[in-house]
PDB file of C-alpha atoms and ligand atoms in Angstrom:
ATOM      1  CA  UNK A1194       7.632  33.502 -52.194  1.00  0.00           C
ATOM      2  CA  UNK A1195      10.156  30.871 -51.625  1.00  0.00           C
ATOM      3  CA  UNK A1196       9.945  28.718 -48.027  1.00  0.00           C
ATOM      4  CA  UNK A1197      12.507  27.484 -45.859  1.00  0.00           C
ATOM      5  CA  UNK A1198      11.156  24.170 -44.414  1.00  0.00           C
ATOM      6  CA  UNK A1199      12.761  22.878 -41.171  1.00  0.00           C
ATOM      7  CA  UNK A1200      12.423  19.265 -40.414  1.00  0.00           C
ATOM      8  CA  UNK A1201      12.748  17.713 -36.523  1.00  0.00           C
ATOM      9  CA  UNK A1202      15.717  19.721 -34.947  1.00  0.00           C
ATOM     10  CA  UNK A1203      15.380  18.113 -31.682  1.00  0.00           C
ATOM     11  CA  UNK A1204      17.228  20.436 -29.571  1.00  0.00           C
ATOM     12  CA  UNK A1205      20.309  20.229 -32.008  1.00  0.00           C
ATOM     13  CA  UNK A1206      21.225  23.921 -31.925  1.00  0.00           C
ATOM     14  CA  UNK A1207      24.513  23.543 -34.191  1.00  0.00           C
ATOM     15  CA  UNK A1208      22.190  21.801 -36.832  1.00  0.00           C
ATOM     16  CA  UNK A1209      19.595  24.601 -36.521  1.00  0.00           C
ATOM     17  CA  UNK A1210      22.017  27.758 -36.969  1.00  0.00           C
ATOM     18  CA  UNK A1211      23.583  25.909 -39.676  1.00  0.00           C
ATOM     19  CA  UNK A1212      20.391  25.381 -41.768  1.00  0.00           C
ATOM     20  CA  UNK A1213      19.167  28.841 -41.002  1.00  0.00           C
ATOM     21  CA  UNK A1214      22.463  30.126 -42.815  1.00  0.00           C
ATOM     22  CA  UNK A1215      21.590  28.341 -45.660  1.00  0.00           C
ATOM     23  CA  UNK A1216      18.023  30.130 -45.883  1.00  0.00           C
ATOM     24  CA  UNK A1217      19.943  32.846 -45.318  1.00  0.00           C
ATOM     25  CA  UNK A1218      21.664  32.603 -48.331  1.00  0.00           C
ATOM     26  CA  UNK A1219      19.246  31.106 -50.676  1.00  0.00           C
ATOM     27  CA  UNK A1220      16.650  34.112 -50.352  1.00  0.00           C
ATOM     28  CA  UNK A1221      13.916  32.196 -47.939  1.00  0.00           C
ATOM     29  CA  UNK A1222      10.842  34.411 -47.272  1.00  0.00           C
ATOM     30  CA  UNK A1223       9.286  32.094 -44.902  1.00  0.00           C
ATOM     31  CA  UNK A1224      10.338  29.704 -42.569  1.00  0.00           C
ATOM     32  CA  UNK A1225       7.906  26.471 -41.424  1.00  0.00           C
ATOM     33  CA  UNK A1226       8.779  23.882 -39.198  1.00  0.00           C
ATOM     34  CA  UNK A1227       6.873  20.515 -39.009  1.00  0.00           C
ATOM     35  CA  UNK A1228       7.858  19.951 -35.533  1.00  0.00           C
ATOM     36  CA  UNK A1229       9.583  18.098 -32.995  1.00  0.00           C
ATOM     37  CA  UNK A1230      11.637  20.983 -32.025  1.00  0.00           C
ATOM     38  CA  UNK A1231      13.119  19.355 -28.932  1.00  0.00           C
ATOM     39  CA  UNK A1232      14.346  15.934 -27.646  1.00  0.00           C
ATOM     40  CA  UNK A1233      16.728  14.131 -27.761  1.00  0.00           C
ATOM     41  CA  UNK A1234      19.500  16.744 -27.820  1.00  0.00           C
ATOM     42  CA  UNK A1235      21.457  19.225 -25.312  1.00  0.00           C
ATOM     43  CA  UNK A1236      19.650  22.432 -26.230  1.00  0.00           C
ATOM     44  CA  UNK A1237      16.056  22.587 -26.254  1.00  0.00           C
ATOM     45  CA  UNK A1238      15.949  25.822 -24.510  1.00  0.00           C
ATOM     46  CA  UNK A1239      17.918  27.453 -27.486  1.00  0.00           C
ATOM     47  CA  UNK A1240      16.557  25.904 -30.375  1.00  0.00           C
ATOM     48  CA  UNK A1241      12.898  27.461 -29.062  1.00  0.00           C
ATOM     49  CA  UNK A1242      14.020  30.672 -28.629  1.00  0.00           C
ATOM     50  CA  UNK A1243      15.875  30.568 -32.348  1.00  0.00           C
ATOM     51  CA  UNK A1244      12.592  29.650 -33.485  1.00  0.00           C
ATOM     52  CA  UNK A1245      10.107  32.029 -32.275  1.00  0.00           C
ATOM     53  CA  UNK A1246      12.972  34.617 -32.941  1.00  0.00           C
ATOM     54  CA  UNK A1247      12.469  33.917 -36.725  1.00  0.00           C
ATOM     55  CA  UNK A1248       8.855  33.919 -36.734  1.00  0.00           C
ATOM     56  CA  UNK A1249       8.765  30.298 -38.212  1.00  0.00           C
ATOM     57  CA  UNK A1250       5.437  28.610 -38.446  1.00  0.00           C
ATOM     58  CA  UNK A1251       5.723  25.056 -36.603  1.00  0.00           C
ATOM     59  CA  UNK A1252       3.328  22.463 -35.811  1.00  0.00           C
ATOM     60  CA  UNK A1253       3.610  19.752 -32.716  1.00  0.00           C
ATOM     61  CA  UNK A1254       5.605  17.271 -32.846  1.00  0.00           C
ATOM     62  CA  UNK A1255       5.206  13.434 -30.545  1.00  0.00           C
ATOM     63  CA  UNK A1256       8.507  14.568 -28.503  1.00  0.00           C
ATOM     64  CA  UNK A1257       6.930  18.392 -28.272  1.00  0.00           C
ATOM     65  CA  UNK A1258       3.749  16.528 -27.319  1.00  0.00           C
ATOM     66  CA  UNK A1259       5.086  14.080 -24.583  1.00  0.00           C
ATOM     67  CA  UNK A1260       7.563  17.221 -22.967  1.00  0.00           C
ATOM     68  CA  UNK A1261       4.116  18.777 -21.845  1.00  0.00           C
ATOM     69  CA  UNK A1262       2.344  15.575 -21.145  1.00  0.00           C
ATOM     70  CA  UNK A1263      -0.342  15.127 -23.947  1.00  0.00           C
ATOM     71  CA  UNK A1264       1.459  11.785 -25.128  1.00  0.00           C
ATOM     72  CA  UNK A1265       2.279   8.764 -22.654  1.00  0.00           C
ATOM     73  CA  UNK A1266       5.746   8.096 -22.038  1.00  0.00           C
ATOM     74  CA  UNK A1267       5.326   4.285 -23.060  1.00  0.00           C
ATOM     75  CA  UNK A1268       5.093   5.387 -26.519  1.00  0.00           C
ATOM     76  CA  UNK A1269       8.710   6.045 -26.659  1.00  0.00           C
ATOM     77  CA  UNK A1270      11.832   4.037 -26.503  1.00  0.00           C
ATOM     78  CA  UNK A1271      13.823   4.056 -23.064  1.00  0.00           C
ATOM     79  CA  UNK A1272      16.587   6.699 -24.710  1.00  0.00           C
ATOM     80  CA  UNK A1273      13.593   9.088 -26.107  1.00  0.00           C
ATOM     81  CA  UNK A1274      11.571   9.110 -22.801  1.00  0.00           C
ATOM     82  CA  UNK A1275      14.865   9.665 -21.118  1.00  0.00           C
ATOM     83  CA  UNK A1276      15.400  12.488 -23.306  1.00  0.00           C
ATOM     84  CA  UNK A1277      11.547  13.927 -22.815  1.00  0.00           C
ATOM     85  CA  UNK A1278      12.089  13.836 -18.826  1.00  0.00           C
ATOM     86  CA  UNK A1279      15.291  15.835 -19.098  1.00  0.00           C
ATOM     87  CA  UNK A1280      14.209  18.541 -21.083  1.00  0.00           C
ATOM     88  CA  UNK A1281      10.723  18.705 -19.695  1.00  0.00           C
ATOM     89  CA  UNK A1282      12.465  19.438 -16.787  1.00  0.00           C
ATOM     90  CA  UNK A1283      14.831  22.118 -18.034  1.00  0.00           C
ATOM     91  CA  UNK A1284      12.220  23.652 -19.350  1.00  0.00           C
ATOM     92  CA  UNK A1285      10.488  26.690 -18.007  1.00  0.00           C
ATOM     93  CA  UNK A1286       6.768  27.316 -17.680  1.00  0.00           C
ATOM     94  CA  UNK A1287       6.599  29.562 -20.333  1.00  0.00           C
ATOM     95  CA  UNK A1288       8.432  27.710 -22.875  1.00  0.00           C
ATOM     96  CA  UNK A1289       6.566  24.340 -21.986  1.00  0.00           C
ATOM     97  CA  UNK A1290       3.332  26.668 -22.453  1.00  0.00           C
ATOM     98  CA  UNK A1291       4.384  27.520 -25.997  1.00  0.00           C
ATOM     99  CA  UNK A1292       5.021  24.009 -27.126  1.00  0.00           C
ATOM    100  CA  UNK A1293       1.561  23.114 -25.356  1.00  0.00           C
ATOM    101  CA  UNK A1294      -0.040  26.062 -27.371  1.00  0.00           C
ATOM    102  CA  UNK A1295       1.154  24.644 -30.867  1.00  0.00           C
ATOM    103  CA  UNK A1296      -1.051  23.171 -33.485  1.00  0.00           C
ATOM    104  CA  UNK A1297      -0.776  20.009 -34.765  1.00  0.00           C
ATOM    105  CA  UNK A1298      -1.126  20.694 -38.485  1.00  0.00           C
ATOM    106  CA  UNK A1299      -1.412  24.412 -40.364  1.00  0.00           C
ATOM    107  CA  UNK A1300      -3.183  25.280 -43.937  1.00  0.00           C
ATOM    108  CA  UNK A1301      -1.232  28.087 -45.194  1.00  0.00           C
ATOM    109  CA  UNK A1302      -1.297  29.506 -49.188  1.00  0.00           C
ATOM    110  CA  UNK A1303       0.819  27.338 -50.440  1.00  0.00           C
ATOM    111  CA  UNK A1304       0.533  24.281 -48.830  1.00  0.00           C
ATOM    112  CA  UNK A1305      -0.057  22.921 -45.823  1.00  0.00           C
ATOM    113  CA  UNK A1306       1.967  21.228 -42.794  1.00  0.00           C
ATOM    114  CA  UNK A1307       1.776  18.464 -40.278  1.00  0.00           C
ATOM    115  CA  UNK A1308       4.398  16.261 -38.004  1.00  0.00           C
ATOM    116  CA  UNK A1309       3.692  12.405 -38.726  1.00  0.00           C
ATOM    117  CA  UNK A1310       0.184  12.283 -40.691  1.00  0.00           C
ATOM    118  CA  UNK A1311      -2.299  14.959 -42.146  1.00  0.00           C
ATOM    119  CA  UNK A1312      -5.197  13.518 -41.711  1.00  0.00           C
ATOM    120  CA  UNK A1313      -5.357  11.967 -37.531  1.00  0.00           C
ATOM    121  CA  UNK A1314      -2.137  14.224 -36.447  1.00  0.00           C
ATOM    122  CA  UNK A1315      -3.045  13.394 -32.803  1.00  0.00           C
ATOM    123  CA  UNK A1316      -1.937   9.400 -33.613  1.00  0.00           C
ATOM    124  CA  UNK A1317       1.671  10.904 -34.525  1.00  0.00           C
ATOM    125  CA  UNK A1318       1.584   7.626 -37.155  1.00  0.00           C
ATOM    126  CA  UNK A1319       4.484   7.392 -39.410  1.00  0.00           C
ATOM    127  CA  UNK A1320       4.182   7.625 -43.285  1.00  0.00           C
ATOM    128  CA  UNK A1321       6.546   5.042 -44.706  1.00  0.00           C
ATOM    129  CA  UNK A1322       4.690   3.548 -47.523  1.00  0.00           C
ATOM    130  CA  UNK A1323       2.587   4.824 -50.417  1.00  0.00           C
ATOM    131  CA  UNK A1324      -0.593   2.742 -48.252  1.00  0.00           C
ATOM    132  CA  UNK A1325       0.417   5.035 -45.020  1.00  0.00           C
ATOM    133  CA  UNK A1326       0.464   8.109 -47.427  1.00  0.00           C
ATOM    134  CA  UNK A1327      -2.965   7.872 -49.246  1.00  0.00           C
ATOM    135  CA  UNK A1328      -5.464   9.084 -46.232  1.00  0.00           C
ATOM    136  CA  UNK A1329      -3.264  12.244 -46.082  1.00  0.00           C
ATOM    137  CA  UNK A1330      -3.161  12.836 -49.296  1.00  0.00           C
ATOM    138  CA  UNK A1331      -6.961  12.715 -49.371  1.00  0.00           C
ATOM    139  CA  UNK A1332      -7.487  14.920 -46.751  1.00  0.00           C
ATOM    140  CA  UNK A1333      -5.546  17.903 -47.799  1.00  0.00           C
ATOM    141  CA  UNK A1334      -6.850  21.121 -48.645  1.00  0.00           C
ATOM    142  CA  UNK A1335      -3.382  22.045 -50.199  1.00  0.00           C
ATOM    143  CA  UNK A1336      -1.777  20.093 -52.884  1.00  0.00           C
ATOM    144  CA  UNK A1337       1.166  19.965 -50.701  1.00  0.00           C
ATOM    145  CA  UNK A1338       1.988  18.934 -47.363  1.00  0.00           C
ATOM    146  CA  UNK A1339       5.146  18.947 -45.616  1.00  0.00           C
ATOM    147  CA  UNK A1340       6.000  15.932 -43.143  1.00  0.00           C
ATOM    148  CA  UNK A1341       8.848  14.847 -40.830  1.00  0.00           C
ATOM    149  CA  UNK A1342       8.706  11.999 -38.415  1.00  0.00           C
ATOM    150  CA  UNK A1343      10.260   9.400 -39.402  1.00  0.00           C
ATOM    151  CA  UNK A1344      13.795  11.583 -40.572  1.00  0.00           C
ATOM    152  CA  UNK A1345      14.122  10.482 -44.055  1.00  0.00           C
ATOM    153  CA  UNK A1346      13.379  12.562 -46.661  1.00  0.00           C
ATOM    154  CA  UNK A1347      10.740  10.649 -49.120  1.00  0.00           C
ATOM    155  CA  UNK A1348       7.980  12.569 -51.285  1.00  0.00           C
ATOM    156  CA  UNK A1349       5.303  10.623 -51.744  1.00  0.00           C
ATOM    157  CA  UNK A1350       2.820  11.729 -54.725  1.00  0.00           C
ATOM    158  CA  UNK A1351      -0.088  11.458 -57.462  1.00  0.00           C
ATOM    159  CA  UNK A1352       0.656  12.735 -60.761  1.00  0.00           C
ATOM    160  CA  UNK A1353      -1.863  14.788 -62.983  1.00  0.00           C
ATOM    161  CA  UNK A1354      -1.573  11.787 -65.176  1.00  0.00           C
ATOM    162  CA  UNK A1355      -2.371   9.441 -63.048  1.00  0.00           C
ATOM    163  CA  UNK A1356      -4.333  10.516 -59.873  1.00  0.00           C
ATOM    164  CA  UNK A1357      -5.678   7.157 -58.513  1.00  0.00           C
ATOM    165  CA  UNK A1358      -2.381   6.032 -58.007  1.00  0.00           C
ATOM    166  CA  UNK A1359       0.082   7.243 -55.291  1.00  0.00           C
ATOM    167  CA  UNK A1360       3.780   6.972 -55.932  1.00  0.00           C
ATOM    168  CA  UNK A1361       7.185   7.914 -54.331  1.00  0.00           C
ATOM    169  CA  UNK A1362      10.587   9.214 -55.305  1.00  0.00           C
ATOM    170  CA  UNK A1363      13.154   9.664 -53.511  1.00  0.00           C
ATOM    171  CA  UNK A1364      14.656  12.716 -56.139  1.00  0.00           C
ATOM    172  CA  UNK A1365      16.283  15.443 -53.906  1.00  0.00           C
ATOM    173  CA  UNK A1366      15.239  17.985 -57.060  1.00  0.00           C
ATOM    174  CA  UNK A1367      10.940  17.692 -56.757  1.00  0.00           C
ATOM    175  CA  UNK A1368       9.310  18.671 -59.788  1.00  0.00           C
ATOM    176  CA  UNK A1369       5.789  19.294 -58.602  1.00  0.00           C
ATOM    177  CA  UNK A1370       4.344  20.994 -62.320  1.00  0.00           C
ATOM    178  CA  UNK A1371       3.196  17.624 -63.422  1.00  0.00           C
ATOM    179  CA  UNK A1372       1.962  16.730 -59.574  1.00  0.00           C
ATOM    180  CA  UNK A1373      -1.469  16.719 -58.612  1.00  0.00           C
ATOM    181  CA  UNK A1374      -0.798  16.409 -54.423  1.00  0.00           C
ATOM    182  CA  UNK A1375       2.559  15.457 -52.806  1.00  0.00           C
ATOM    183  CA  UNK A1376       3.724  15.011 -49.212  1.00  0.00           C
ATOM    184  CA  UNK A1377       6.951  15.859 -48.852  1.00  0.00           C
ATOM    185  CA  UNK A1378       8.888  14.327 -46.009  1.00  0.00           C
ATOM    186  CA  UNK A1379      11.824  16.485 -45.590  1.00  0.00           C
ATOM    187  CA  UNK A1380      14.041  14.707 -43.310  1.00  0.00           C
ATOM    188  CA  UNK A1381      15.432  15.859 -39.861  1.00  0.00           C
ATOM    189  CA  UNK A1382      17.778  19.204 -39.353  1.00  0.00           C
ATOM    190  CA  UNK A1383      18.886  17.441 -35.851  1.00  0.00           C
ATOM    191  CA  UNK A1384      19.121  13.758 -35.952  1.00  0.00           C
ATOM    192  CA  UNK A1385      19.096  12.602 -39.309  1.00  0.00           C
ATOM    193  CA  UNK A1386      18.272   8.700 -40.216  1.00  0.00           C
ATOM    194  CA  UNK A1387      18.602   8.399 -43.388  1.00  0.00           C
ATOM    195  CA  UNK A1388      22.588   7.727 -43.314  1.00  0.00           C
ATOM    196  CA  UNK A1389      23.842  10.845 -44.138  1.00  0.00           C
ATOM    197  CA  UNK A1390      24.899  12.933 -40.811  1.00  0.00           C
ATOM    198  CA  UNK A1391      24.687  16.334 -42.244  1.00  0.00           C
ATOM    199  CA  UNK A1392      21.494  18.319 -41.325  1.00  0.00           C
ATOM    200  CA  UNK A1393      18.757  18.136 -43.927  1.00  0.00           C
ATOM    201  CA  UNK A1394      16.219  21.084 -45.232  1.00  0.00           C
ATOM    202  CA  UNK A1395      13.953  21.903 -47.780  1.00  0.00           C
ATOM    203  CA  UNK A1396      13.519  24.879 -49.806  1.00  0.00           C
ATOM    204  CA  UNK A1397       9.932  25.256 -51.646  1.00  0.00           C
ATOM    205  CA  UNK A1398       9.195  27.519 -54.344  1.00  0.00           C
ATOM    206  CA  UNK A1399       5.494  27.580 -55.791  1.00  0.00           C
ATOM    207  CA  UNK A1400       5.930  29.905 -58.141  1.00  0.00           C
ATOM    208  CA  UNK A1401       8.661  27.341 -59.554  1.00  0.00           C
ATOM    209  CA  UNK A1402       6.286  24.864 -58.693  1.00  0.00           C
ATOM    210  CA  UNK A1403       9.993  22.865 -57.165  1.00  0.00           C
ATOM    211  CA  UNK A1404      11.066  21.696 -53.585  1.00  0.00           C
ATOM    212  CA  UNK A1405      14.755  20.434 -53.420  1.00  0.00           C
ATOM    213  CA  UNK A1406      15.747  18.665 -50.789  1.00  0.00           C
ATOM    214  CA  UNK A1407      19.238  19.914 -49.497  1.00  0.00           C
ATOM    215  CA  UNK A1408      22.378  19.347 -46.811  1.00  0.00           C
ATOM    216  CA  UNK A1409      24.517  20.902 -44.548  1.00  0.00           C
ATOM    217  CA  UNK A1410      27.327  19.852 -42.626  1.00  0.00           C
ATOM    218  CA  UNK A1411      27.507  21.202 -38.722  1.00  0.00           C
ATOM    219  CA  UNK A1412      29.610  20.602 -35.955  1.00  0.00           C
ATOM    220  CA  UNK A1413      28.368  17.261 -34.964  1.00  0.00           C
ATOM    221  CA  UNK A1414      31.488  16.992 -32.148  1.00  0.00           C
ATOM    222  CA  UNK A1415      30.112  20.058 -30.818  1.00  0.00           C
ATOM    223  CA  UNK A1416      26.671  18.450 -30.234  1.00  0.00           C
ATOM    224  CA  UNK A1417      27.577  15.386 -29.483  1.00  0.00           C
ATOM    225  CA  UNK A1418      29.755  16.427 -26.301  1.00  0.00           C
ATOM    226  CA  UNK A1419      26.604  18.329 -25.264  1.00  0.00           C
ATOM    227  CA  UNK A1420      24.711  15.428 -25.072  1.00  0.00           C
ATOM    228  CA  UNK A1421      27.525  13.330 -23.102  1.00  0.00           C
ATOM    229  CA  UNK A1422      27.705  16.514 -20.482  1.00  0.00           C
ATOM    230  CA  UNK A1423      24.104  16.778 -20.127  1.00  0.00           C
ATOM    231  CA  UNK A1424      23.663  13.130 -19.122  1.00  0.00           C
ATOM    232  CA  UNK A1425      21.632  12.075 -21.731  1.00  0.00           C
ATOM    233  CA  UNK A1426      21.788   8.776 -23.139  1.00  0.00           C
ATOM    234  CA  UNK A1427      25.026   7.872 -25.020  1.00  0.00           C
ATOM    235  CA  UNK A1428      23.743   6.802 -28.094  1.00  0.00           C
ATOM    236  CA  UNK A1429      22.340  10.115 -28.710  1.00  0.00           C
ATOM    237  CA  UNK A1430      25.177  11.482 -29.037  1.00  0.00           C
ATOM    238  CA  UNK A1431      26.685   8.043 -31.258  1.00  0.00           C
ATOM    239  CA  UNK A1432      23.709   8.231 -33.777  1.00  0.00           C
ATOM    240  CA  UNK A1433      25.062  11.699 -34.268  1.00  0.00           C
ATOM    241  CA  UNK A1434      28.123  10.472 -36.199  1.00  0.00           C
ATOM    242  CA  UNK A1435      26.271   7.928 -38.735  1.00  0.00           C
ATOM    243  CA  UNK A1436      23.228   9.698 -39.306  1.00  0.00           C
ATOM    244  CA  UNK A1437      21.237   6.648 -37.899  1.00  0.00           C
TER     245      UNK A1437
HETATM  246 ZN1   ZN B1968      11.436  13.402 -34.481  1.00  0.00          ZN
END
């Protein structure tokens, strides 16, 4: 069984189709998302309806969460909450019903998935430290958890070795043979933050006991003149460019 994890697309359909080539071609069986499927970007209608066309697993994400009014708008920045109005109001009953009926973490085989945290998923807190990591890692019934949130790719772990103490690497190649329980942040498909503009993924193989941590290029121009069309906020469709 090899996965195909997709981190926060946020309505970034070029990003999306792009990443789901990839899976394509690398033999994924399954595909999981760990959220945040829209916001911020021009397509939100399109990037749902790619998703529940594969069949992908996905959790809720703070953006998914605010579009259907289950997270107060002060919580965001002025650019995000513009971003939440617009597509809350592009999108249809039944497609605001489906990111209302989404869970906020899954425990599947292999591992299991959440948006910011594990353990209090309803806070949507960011993991950015091996501190913020450790009540997740406790709380998991799977030895692995996939994360996004934040849109840097980190894995944050305890080794066989070594369980009392939590560590991180940023190694696109995870070897998890020696790894007692990781999470694995695997960056953003659609706005990425960690420098690098292409869209990020993750492929996980268990019987490998390995997760790399891989890029794509897409047509950023493309996505980026959505974003000016639409109205949205400028520097959504800047950020695009740097990967900030
Ligand atoms: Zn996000």
């Amino acid at each position: 069984m090899k996965y195909g994890v997709l981190g926060d697309i946020h309505s970034n359909l070029s990003a999306l189709e792009s990443v789901l080539e990839r899976f394509e071609a690398e033999g994924v069986d399954r595909i999981l998302s760990v959220g945040d499927i829209v916001g911020y970007g021009a397509q939100p209608k399109e990037c749902i309806r790619l998703v529940r066309s594969i069949g992908a697993t996905v959790v809720k994400g703070n953006h998914d969460a605010a579009c259907v009014g289950e997270l107060e708008l002060r919580y965001f920045n002025a650019h995000a909450r513009a971003a939440v109005e617009w597509t809350t109001a592009v999108l249809d009953e039944e497609e605001l019903r489906w990111l209302a009926g989404l869970p906020l973490t899954v425990d599947l085989e292999d591992c299991c998935v959440g948006h910011g945290t594990y353990h209090r998923p309803e806070l949507f807190d960011y993991i950015q430290s091996t501190s913020d990591a450790d009540p997740s890692l406790d709380a998991m019934w799977k030895p692995i958890c996939f994360v996004g949130h934040t849109h840097v790719p980190v894995t944050l772990l305890r080794l066989e070795e070594d369980p009392a103490h939590t560590a991180y690497t940023l190694d696109t190649e995870i070897d998890l043979s020696e790894v007692r329980r990781a999470v694995i942040n695997v960056g953003s498909v659609g706005q990425p933050r960690d420098e690098d503009a292409r869209a990020a993924y993750c492929i996980y193989d268990p019987g490998e006991r390995r997760a790399w941590i891989r890029r794509v290029e897409y047509d950023v121009e493309r996505e980026a003149e959505l974003i000016r069309s639409a109205g949205l906020p400028r520097i959504l469709a800047d950020r695009l460019y740097l990967g900030i």
